[in-house]
């Protein structure tokens, strides 16, 4: 509190801001709550969560730090209104998402301001430092630029927003760069790979270490019904649907040429097959599979991260999805791309991916297979991005 | 629910995502809560808030939709665990920030995923459509690009992050553009003018309407102790302080040349006084005042939005702050810039601004004065930005 007394003007401004700008009288609460940060990583690397809810009947904590499939953990009321839970086991280095469930309602942690959005849901984030998370953090290396860019999509008859990472030095240089098109899953939009995916940090760090080539990374919005992320589109203050129309019906894949055309026109790109890669997770893996199979001349590298593979019955006759075996034959038999498939051992889509691999094996299509321990979660997809980008454009 | 039954794969993926990726078993809650969105704007334009907390003793709602200075509004328990509050009066078109206070603890609305961050505090947002908010929303007009850019700051001995808005057409054109340097207040960082300030939307819309000149807008981080916004800097998972070191001690102002130099080197700018403007709110107004007074040759236009004016006692002898009267004389007597001052009638800093105006009047320094009805809040600062940018670079 010493700083406050020494700096009255700063205090007054802070008070003015907290009291009037947004909190309208709640400034006491504003400060009181901010004396500690949750969750707490203990010496033995177990993690303790606390939630203040004196009148609640049950408080649970939920998140991907729990073992996969584990129900939300019941917290214990310590008698003064504070509910507490400490993990049974140490929690390894990772970025984790969590939230609380208070009397059946999912709420955020008021003591943790690190929040990422997944379509219409918010999650608190905590990070345990370690080797695993080293490349997810901001280091003192040259940083690329991350831009939100609007592009015209004649196929979808609207402007749409994408995120573009240009590597350090791009702006002041003259050279041409290869492009990785990086697609999110059903639970995401053009911001997902930046937040949960740490794409900018992973690329910054790998490029600085000489492990990845400098590349442009284009992260479009893979939901054709959406112009852009919520509150960044013309829908204004309307909650987005989780199940958007046009999901995996072929229209995003059809519109992909608009993206490649815009990028090749507006950025200094290597406008050749060897200068383009496409990768995506889950739904984005599905899209990468079908986009690259339909336009094999565009992509010198393809990666499927925990991909969905099967086409929904109602869309099976769409141009994009039909005759996939013939399309693979054309894509894979002569001059096949670097084809990379990653999936976690306990991913519910493991069987679907196994089936795809069997088909590829049967035809002797070449691909690199990467199997991780986890499930259908961002922890795996960050690892896959780190692995795949090191193989690219070399 | 029909869509779900028709599209089993989408359902499976959605389930997989919700159940495993992040929620670990909480998928039922995930869906149950998302059937309605809070708050509800009623036919008569009053607004209703609801919060589910069956065991709570008191639930209040706080926010800038309440009259200035009003205490948080007490909500009423309707008997089934749902607390409810409806505003007494209609609430006019605006973007509002709010939060709940449950048994003394500030929490977010679980039914509203629109959340903006203010340093270490999060606020839910709701928008009431109308003429006032028309330019804050995304319209079908050409959109500028918004980039997060890292620049070297030799004065502060580190890389720092800024936000840069380049107007539609910048990337594909050849022409040079004027630059507005736009500074946030103490409660903000390089993201503040984008979220709360709606700077990209305001500029997109004004430029499309022919009311503002196409311009680059540079939004640096005005906290010299911070490299970048939380979780976007090398501090990783550490909660930022509200009162940062080096606040308003002159070091940000001293480092400002690093920003101008970087921008002039990396963007196609009009590298002349008439091609540069500087504006800021609260602490940013203070910085704009002193930066423009110390380097009057740089800026052809200056705007102070609800500015702090007084220098803290301990920093009064700093080069940047001393002899301000002499500096103003040099800045204002010969070839004065377009000088714009805006403040709200009930802003706690009104008196300080009045005092500044009296000094300017006494010396017959020319300035444009804009007085609004409100207080020290974003509702006013968005209006000031809309007003000021229409006067620039003409």
CSV table of C-alpha atoms in Angstrom, one decimal, chain A:
chain,number,residue,atom,x,y,z
A,1,UNK,CA,0.0,0.0,0.0
A,2,UNK,CA,3.1,2.2,0.3
A,3,UNK,CA,3.0,3.1,-3.4
A,4,UNK,CA,-0.5,4.5,-3.0
A,5,UNK,CA,0.4,6.9,-0.2
A,6,UNK,CA,3.4,8.1,-2.1
A,7,UNK,CA,1.5,8.8,-5.3
A,8,UNK,CA,-1.7,10.5,-4.5
A,9,UNK,CA,-2.5,11.5,-8.1
A,10,UNK,CA,-2.1,8.0,-9.3
A,11,UNK,CA,-4.3,6.9,-6.5
A,12,UNK,CA,-7.0,9.4,-7.3
A,13,UNK,CA,-7.0,8.4,-11.0
A,14,UNK,CA,-7.1,4.8,-10.0
A,15,UNK,CA,-10.0,5.4,-7.7
A,16,UNK,CA,-11.8,7.5,-10.2
A,17,UNK,CA,-11.4,4.7,-12.7
A,18,UNK,CA,-12.3,1.8,-10.5
A,19,UNK,CA,-15.1,3.6,-8.8
A,20,UNK,CA,-16.8,5.4,-11.6
A,21,UNK,CA,-15.7,4.1,-15.0
A,22,UNK,CA,-17.0,0.7,-14.6
A,23,UNK,CA,-17.6,-0.4,-11.1
A,24,UNK,CA,-20.0,2.2,-9.9
A,25,UNK,CA,-19.3,2.0,-6.2
A,26,UNK,CA,-17.7,-1.4,-6.0
A,27,UNK,CA,-14.2,-0.3,-5.7
A,28,UNK,CA,-13.7,-1.8,-2.3
A,29,UNK,CA,-14.5,-5.2,-3.7
A,30,UNK,CA,-12.4,-4.5,-6.7
A,31,UNK,CA,-9.3,-4.2,-4.5
A,32,UNK,CA,-10.1,-6.7,-1.9
A,33,UNK,CA,-10.4,-9.6,-4.3
A,34,UNK,CA,-7.1,-8.9,-6.0
A,35,UNK,CA,-4.7,-9.7,-3.2
A,36,UNK,CA,-4.2,-13.3,-4.4
A,37,UNK,CA,-4.3,-15.2,-7.6
A,38,UNK,CA,-6.0,-18.5,-8.2
A,39,UNK,CA,-5.1,-21.3,-8.7
A,40,UNK,CA,-2.0,-21.8,-6.5
A,41,UNK,CA,0.7,-24.1,-7.7
A,42,UNK,CA,2.1,-25.7,-4.5
A,43,UNK,CA,5.7,-26.7,-3.9
A,44,UNK,CA,4.9,-30.3,-4.8
A,45,UNK,CA,3.3,-29.2,-8.0
A,46,UNK,CA,-0.2,-30.1,-6.9
A,47,UNK,CA,-2.6,-27.3,-7.6
A,48,UNK,CA,-5.0,-25.7,-5.2
A,49,UNK,CA,-8.3,-24.1,-6.2
A,50,UNK,CA,-10.4,-21.9,-3.9
A,51,UNK,CA,-13.8,-20.4,-4.6
A,52,UNK,CA,-15.7,-18.1,-2.2
A,53,UNK,CA,-19.4,-19.0,-2.0
A,54,UNK,CA,-20.6,-19.1,1.6
A,55,UNK,CA,-24.2,-20.0,0.7
A,56,UNK,CA,-23.6,-22.6,-1.9
A,57,UNK,CA,-24.6,-26.2,-1.5
A,58,UNK,CA,-22.0,-27.6,-3.9
A,59,UNK,CA,-19.0,-26.2,-5.6
A,60,UNK,CA,-17.0,-28.1,-8.2
A,61,UNK,CA,-14.0,-27.4,-10.3
A,62,UNK,CA,-13.8,-28.6,-13.9
A,63,UNK,CA,-11.1,-28.5,-16.4
A,64,UNK,CA,-8.5,-30.3,-18.6
A,65,UNK,CA,-6.0,-30.6,-15.7
A,66,UNK,CA,-8.2,-33.4,-14.4
A,67,UNK,CA,-7.7,-36.8,-15.9
A,68,UNK,CA,-9.6,-37.2,-19.1
A,69,UNK,CA,-13.1,-38.3,-18.6
A,70,UNK,CA,-12.9,-37.4,-14.9
A,71,UNK,CA,-16.0,-35.8,-13.5
A,72,UNK,CA,-15.7,-32.2,-12.1
A,73,UNK,CA,-14.0,-32.4,-8.7
A,74,UNK,CA,-16.1,-31.7,-5.7
A,75,UNK,CA,-14.6,-28.9,-3.6
A,76,UNK,CA,-14.7,-28.9,0.2
A,77,UNK,CA,-16.2,-26.0,2.2
A,78,UNK,CA,-13.6,-25.1,4.8
A,79,UNK,CA,-16.2,-23.5,7.1
A,80,UNK,CA,-15.7,-19.8,6.3
A,81,UNK,CA,-17.4,-19.8,2.9
A,82,UNK,CA,-14.3,-20.8,1.0
A,83,UNK,CA,-14.4,-24.0,-1.0
A,84,UNK,CA,-11.2,-25.7,-1.7
A,85,UNK,CA,-9.8,-28.5,-3.8
A,86,UNK,CA,-6.2,-29.7,-4.2
A,87,UNK,CA,-5.3,-32.1,-7.0
A,88,UNK,CA,-4.4,-35.6,-5.8
A,89,UNK,CA,-1.3,-35.7,-8.1
A,90,UNK,CA,1.2,-33.1,-9.3
A,91,UNK,CA,0.1,-31.3,-12.4
A,92,UNK,CA,2.7,-31.2,-15.2
A,93,UNK,CA,3.8,-28.2,-17.1
A,94,UNK,CA,1.0,-27.2,-19.5
A,95,UNK,CA,-1.6,-24.5,-20.2
A,96,UNK,CA,-4.8,-25.6,-18.6
A,97,UNK,CA,-8.4,-24.4,-18.9
A,98,UNK,CA,-10.8,-24.6,-16.0
A,99,UNK,CA,-14.0,-23.2,-14.5
A,100,UNK,CA,-16.1,-23.7,-11.4
A,101,UNK,CA,-19.6,-25.1,-11.1
A,102,UNK,CA,-21.5,-23.4,-8.2
A,103,UNK,CA,-24.8,-25.1,-7.5
A,104,UNK,CA,-24.9,-26.4,-11.0
A,105,UNK,CA,-24.0,-23.2,-12.7
A,106,UNK,CA,-20.7,-22.8,-14.5
A,107,UNK,CA,-18.9,-19.6,-13.4
A,108,UNK,CA,-15.5,-18.1,-13.9
A,109,UNK,CA,-12.9,-17.6,-11.2
A,110,UNK,CA,-13.1,-14.1,-9.9
A,111,UNK,CA,-9.5,-14.2,-8.8
A,112,UNK,CA,-8.1,-15.0,-12.2
A,113,UNK,CA,-8.3,-12.5,-15.0
A,114,UNK,CA,-6.8,-14.8,-17.6
A,115,UNK,CA,-9.7,-15.9,-19.7
A,116,UNK,CA,-10.0,-17.3,-23.2
A,117,UNK,CA,-13.1,-17.6,-25.2
A,118,UNK,CA,-14.3,-20.7,-27.1
A,119,UNK,CA,-17.3,-19.6,-29.2
A,120,UNK,CA,-19.8,-18.8,-26.5
A,121,UNK,CA,-18.0,-20.2,-23.6
A,122,UNK,CA,-15.2,-18.7,-21.5
A,123,UNK,CA,-12.5,-20.5,-19.6
A,124,UNK,CA,-10.0,-19.5,-17.0
A,125,UNK,CA,-6.5,-20.3,-17.9
A,126,UNK,CA,-3.5,-21.2,-15.8
A,127,UNK,CA,0.0,-22.1,-16.8
A,128,UNK,CA,2.5,-24.4,-15.2
A,129,UNK,CA,6.0,-23.4,-16.3
A,130,UNK,CA,8.3,-26.1,-17.6
A,131,UNK,CA,10.0,-27.4,-20.7
A,132,UNK,CA,6.6,-28.3,-22.3
A,133,UNK,CA,5.3,-24.7,-22.1
A,134,UNK,CA,8.6,-23.0,-22.9
A,135,UNK,CA,7.7,-22.3,-26.5
A,136,UNK,CA,4.2,-21.2,-25.6
A,137,UNK,CA,5.5,-18.2,-23.7
A,138,UNK,CA,6.8,-14.8,-24.9
A,139,UNK,CA,10.6,-14.8,-24.9
A,140,UNK,CA,13.0,-12.1,-25.7
A,141,UNK,CA,13.2,-13.1,-29.4
A,142,UNK,CA,12.2,-11.3,-32.5
A,143,UNK,CA,8.4,-11.3,-32.6
A,144,UNK,CA,6.1,-11.7,-35.6
A,145,UNK,CA,3.1,-9.4,-36.2
A,146,UNK,CA,-0.4,-10.7,-35.7
A,147,UNK,CA,-3.1,-9.0,-37.8
A,148,UNK,CA,-6.8,-9.2,-38.0
A,149,UNK,CA,-7.5,-8.9,-41.7
A,150,UNK,CA,-10.8,-8.7,-43.6
A,151,UNK,CA,-10.9,-10.4,-47.0
A,152,UNK,CA,-13.7,-10.6,-49.6
A,153,UNK,CA,-15.2,-14.1,-50.0
A,154,UNK,CA,-17.2,-14.1,-53.2
A,155,UNK,CA,-18.1,-17.7,-52.7
A,156,UNK,CA,-19.7,-16.9,-49.4
A,157,UNK,CA,-20.9,-13.5,-50.6
A,158,UNK,CA,-19.5,-11.5,-47.7
A,159,UNK,CA,-16.4,-10.0,-46.1
A,160,UNK,CA,-14.8,-12.3,-43.6
A,161,UNK,CA,-12.1,-11.9,-41.0
A,162,UNK,CA,-8.9,-14.0,-40.7
A,163,UNK,CA,-5.8,-13.8,-38.5
A,164,UNK,CA,-2.5,-13.5,-40.2
A,165,UNK,CA,0.9,-14.1,-38.5
A,166,UNK,CA,3.8,-12.5,-40.4
A,167,UNK,CA,7.2,-13.5,-39.1
A,168,UNK,CA,9.7,-11.1,-37.6
A,169,UNK,CA,11.3,-9.1,-40.4
A,170,UNK,CA,8.5,-9.5,-42.9
A,171,UNK,CA,7.4,-5.9,-42.9
A,172,UNK,CA,10.9,-4.4,-43.5
A,173,UNK,CA,12.1,-7.2,-45.9
A,174,UNK,CA,11.6,-7.8,-49.6
A,175,UNK,CA,11.7,-11.6,-49.7
A,176,UNK,CA,8.9,-14.1,-50.3
A,177,UNK,CA,7.6,-16.3,-47.6
A,178,UNK,CA,5.9,-19.7,-47.6
A,179,UNK,CA,2.4,-19.9,-46.1
A,180,UNK,CA,0.9,-22.3,-43.6
A,181,UNK,CA,-3.0,-22.3,-43.6
A,182,UNK,CA,-4.0,-23.3,-40.1
A,183,UNK,CA,-7.6,-24.3,-39.3
A,184,UNK,CA,-9.4,-24.4,-36.0
A,185,UNK,CA,-11.9,-27.0,-34.8
A,186,UNK,CA,-15.7,-26.8,-34.3
A,187,UNK,CA,-15.1,-25.0,-31.0
A,188,UNK,CA,-13.3,-22.1,-32.4
A,189,UNK,CA,-12.9,-19.2,-34.8
A,190,UNK,CA,-10.1,-17.1,-36.3
A,191,UNK,CA,-8.8,-16.3,-32.8
A,192,UNK,CA,-8.6,-19.9,-31.5
A,193,UNK,CA,-5.0,-20.8,-32.7
A,194,UNK,CA,-3.8,-17.5,-31.1
A,195,UNK,CA,-5.2,-18.0,-27.7
A,196,UNK,CA,-5.5,-21.7,-26.9
A,197,UNK,CA,-3.1,-22.6,-29.7
A,198,UNK,CA,-0.3,-20.2,-28.9
A,199,UNK,CA,0.6,-20.2,-32.6
A,200,UNK,CA,2.4,-16.8,-32.6
A,201,UNK,CA,4.5,-17.8,-29.6
A,202,UNK,CA,5.3,-21.3,-31.0
A,203,UNK,CA,6.3,-19.8,-34.4
A,204,UNK,CA,8.3,-16.9,-32.8
A,205,UNK,CA,10.3,-19.3,-30.7
A,206,UNK,CA,10.9,-22.1,-33.2
A,207,UNK,CA,12.0,-19.5,-35.9
A,208,UNK,CA,14.3,-17.8,-33.4
A,209,UNK,CA,15.8,-21.2,-32.5
A,210,UNK,CA,16.3,-22.0,-36.2
A,211,UNK,CA,14.0,-25.0,-35.9
A,212,UNK,CA,11.3,-23.7,-38.2
A,213,UNK,CA,11.6,-21.7,-41.4
A,214,UNK,CA,10.2,-18.1,-41.3
A,215,UNK,CA,6.6,-18.5,-42.6
A,216,UNK,CA,3.3,-16.7,-42.8
A,217,UNK,CA,0.5,-18.4,-40.9
A,218,UNK,CA,-3.0,-17.7,-42.1
A,219,UNK,CA,-5.8,-18.6,-39.6
A,220,UNK,CA,-9.2,-18.1,-41.2
A,221,UNK,CA,-12.6,-18.6,-39.6
A,222,UNK,CA,-13.7,-22.1,-40.6
A,223,UNK,CA,-17.4,-21.6,-39.8
A,224,UNK,CA,-18.9,-20.4,-43.1
A,225,UNK,CA,-22.0,-19.0,-41.3
A,226,UNK,CA,-19.8,-16.7,-39.4
A,227,UNK,CA,-18.3,-13.5,-40.7
A,228,UNK,CA,-15.9,-13.2,-37.8
A,229,UNK,CA,-15.5,-14.0,-34.1
A,230,UNK,CA,-18.4,-12.9,-31.8
A,231,UNK,CA,-18.6,-9.2,-31.2
A,232,UNK,CA,-16.2,-8.7,-34.1
A,233,UNK,CA,-18.9,-9.3,-36.7
A,234,UNK,CA,-22.1,-7.5,-37.8
A,235,UNK,CA,-24.3,-9.7,-35.5
A,236,UNK,CA,-23.4,-7.3,-32.7
A,237,UNK,CA,-24.6,-8.3,-29.3
A,238,UNK,CA,-26.0,-11.7,-30.2
A,239,UNK,CA,-24.8,-14.9,-28.6
A,240,UNK,CA,-23.3,-17.2,-31.3
A,241,UNK,CA,-24.7,-20.7,-31.7
A,242,UNK,CA,-22.5,-23.6,-30.8
A,243,UNK,CA,-23.8,-25.6,-33.8
A,244,UNK,CA,-23.6,-23.1,-36.6
A,245,UNK,CA,-25.4,-23.7,-39.9
A,246,UNK,CA,-23.3,-24.8,-42.8
A,247,UNK,CA,-20.8,-26.7,-40.5
A,248,UNK,CA,-18.9,-29.3,-42.5
A,249,UNK,CA,-21.3,-29.1,-45.5
A,250,UNK,CA,-18.6,-28.3,-48.0
A,251,UNK,CA,-19.1,-24.6,-48.3
A,252,UNK,CA,-16.1,-23.6,-46.3
A,253,UNK,CA,-13.9,-25.9,-48.4
A,254,UNK,CA,-15.5,-24.5,-51.6
A,255,UNK,CA,-14.7,-20.9,-50.4
A,256,UNK,CA,-11.0,-21.7,-49.6
A,257,UNK,CA,-9.8,-20.5,-53.0
A,258,UNK,CA,-10.9,-17.0,-51.9
A,259,UNK,CA,-8.5,-17.1,-49.0
A,260,UNK,CA,-5.5,-18.4,-51.0
A,261,UNK,CA,-6.2,-15.9,-53.7
A,262,UNK,CA,-6.4,-13.0,-51.2
A,263,UNK,CA,-3.3,-14.1,-49.4
A,264,UNK,CA,-1.3,-14.5,-52.6
A,265,UNK,CA,-2.4,-11.0,-53.8
A,266,UNK,CA,-1.8,-9.2,-50.5
A,267,UNK,CA,1.3,-10.8,-49.1
A,268,UNK,CA,4.8,-11.6,-50.5
A,269,UNK,CA,4.2,-15.3,-50.7
A,270,UNK,CA,5.9,-18.2,-52.5
A,271,UNK,CA,3.1,-18.8,-55.0
A,272,UNK,CA,3.9,-22.4,-55.6
A,273,UNK,CA,2.8,-25.8,-54.2
A,274,UNK,CA,6.1,-26.2,-52.2
A,275,UNK,CA,5.4,-22.8,-50.6
A,276,UNK,CA,1.9,-23.8,-49.2
A,277,UNK,CA,0.9,-26.1,-46.4
A,278,UNK,CA,-2.5,-26.7,-44.8
A,279,UNK,CA,-3.2,-28.0,-41.3
A,280,UNK,CA,-6.1,-28.2,-39.0
A,281,UNK,CA,-7.5,-29.7,-35.8
A,282,UNK,CA,-10.6,-31.8,-35.5
A,283,UNK,CA,-13.1,-30.1,-37.9
A,284,UNK,CA,-10.1,-28.2,-39.3
A,285,UNK,CA,-8.4,-31.5,-39.9
A,286,UNK,CA,-11.4,-32.7,-41.8
A,287,UNK,CA,-11.3,-29.5,-43.9
A,288,UNK,CA,-7.6,-29.8,-44.5
A,289,UNK,CA,-8.1,-33.4,-45.7
A,290,UNK,CA,-10.8,-32.5,-48.2
A,291,UNK,CA,-9.4,-29.2,-49.3
A,292,UNK,CA,-6.0,-30.7,-50.1
A,293,UNK,CA,-7.6,-33.7,-51.8
A,294,UNK,CA,-9.7,-31.5,-54.0
A,295,UNK,CA,-6.9,-29.0,-54.8
A,296,UNK,CA,-3.8,-31.2,-54.6
A,297,UNK,CA,-1.9,-28.8,-56.8
A,298,UNK,CA,-2.1,-26.1,-54.1
A,299,UNK,CA,-0.4,-27.8,-51.1
A,300,UNK,CA,3.0,-29.3,-50.7
A,301,UNK,CA,2.3,-30.3,-47.1
A,302,UNK,CA,-0.9,-31.4,-45.3
A,303,UNK,CA,-1.4,-32.1,-41.6
A,304,UNK,CA,-4.4,-33.5,-39.8
A,305,UNK,CA,-4.5,-33.0,-36.1
A,306,UNK,CA,-7.0,-35.3,-34.4
A,307,UNK,CA,-9.1,-35.0,-37.5
A,308,UNK,CA,-12.7,-35.8,-38.1
A,309,UNK,CA,-12.8,-37.9,-41.2
A,310,UNK,CA,-16.3,-39.1,-41.9
A,311,UNK,CA,-18.7,-37.0,-43.9
A,312,UNK,CA,-22.2,-36.6,-42.6
A,313,UNK,CA,-24.8,-38.6,-44.5
A,314,UNK,CA,-26.7,-35.6,-45.9
A,315,UNK,CA,-23.6,-34.1,-47.5
A,316,UNK,CA,-22.0,-37.2,-48.9
A,317,UNK,CA,-23.0,-36.4,-52.5
A,318,UNK,CA,-21.4,-32.9,-52.4
A,319,UNK,CA,-18.7,-32.4,-54.9
A,320,UNK,CA,-16.1,-31.7,-52.2
A,321,UNK,CA,-16.7,-35.0,-50.4
A,322,UNK,CA,-17.5,-37.5,-53.1
A,323,UNK,CA,-15.0,-39.8,-54.8
A,324,UNK,CA,-12.5,-39.2,-52.1
A,325,UNK,CA,-10.6,-42.4,-52.9
A,326,UNK,CA,-10.1,-41.2,-56.5
A,327,UNK,CA,-9.0,-37.8,-55.2
A,328,UNK,CA,-6.5,-39.4,-52.8
A,329,UNK,CA,-5.1,-41.5,-55.6
A,330,UNK,CA,-4.4,-38.4,-57.6
A,331,UNK,CA,-3.0,-36.5,-54.6
A,332,UNK,CA,-0.9,-39.3,-53.2
A,333,UNK,CA,0.4,-41.5,-56.1
A,334,UNK,CA,2.4,-39.0,-58.0
A,335,UNK,CA,4.4,-36.4,-56.2
A,336,UNK,CA,2.6,-36.8,-52.8
A,337,UNK,CA,2.7,-33.9,-50.4
A,338,UNK,CA,4.4,-34.2,-47.0
A,339,UNK,CA,1.4,-35.8,-45.2
A,340,UNK,CA,1.3,-35.7,-41.4
A,341,UNK,CA,-1.3,-37.2,-39.1
A,342,UNK,CA,-1.4,-36.8,-35.4
A,343,UNK,CA,-3.8,-38.2,-32.8
A,344,UNK,CA,-3.9,-38.9,-29.1
A,345,UNK,CA,-4.1,-42.4,-27.8
A,346,UNK,CA,-7.3,-41.7,-25.8
A,347,UNK,CA,-8.9,-39.4,-28.4
A,348,UNK,CA,-12.5,-40.4,-29.1
A,349,UNK,CA,-11.7,-39.9,-32.8
A,350,UNK,CA,-8.7,-42.4,-32.5
A,351,UNK,CA,-10.7,-45.1,-34.3
A,352,UNK,CA,-11.7,-42.9,-37.1
A,353,UNK,CA,-8.1,-41.8,-37.6
A,354,UNK,CA,-7.0,-45.5,-37.4
A,355,UNK,CA,-9.4,-46.3,-40.2
A,356,UNK,CA,-8.0,-43.5,-42.3
A,357,UNK,CA,-4.5,-44.8,-41.8
A,358,UNK,CA,-5.5,-48.3,-42.7
A,359,UNK,CA,-6.9,-47.0,-46.0
A,360,UNK,CA,-3.6,-45.1,-46.6
A,361,UNK,CA,-1.5,-48.1,-45.7
A,362,UNK,CA,-3.5,-50.3,-48.0
A,363,UNK,CA,-2.7,-48.0,-50.9
A,364,UNK,CA,0.9,-47.4,-49.7
A,365,UNK,CA,0.2,-43.7,-49.5
A,366,UNK,CA,3.1,-42.1,-47.6
A,367,UNK,CA,2.4,-40.2,-44.4
A,368,UNK,CA,4.1,-39.4,-41.1
A,369,UNK,CA,2.2,-40.6,-38.1
A,370,UNK,CA,2.5,-39.0,-34.7
A,371,UNK,CA,0.8,-40.5,-31.7
A,372,UNK,CA,0.5,-38.7,-28.4
A,373,UNK,CA,-0.8,-39.8,-25.0
A,374,UNK,CA,-3.7,-37.4,-24.7
A,375,UNK,CA,-7.2,-36.9,-25.8
A,376,UNK,CA,-9.1,-34.4,-28.0
A,377,UNK,CA,-7.6,-31.3,-26.3
A,378,UNK,CA,-5.5,-28.3,-27.0
A,379,UNK,CA,-2.5,-29.7,-25.1
A,380,UNK,CA,-2.1,-32.2,-28.0
A,381,UNK,CA,-2.7,-29.7,-30.8
A,382,UNK,CA,-0.1,-27.3,-29.5
A,383,UNK,CA,2.4,-30.2,-29.6
A,384,UNK,CA,1.3,-31.2,-33.1
A,385,UNK,CA,1.8,-27.6,-34.3
A,386,UNK,CA,5.3,-27.6,-32.8
A,387,UNK,CA,6.2,-30.9,-34.4
A,388,UNK,CA,4.7,-30.2,-37.8
A,389,UNK,CA,6.0,-26.7,-38.4
A,390,UNK,CA,9.6,-28.0,-37.9
A,391,UNK,CA,9.2,-30.2,-40.9
A,392,UNK,CA,7.9,-27.5,-43.2
A,393,UNK,CA,9.3,-25.7,-46.2
A,394,UNK,CA,12.8,-27.3,-45.9
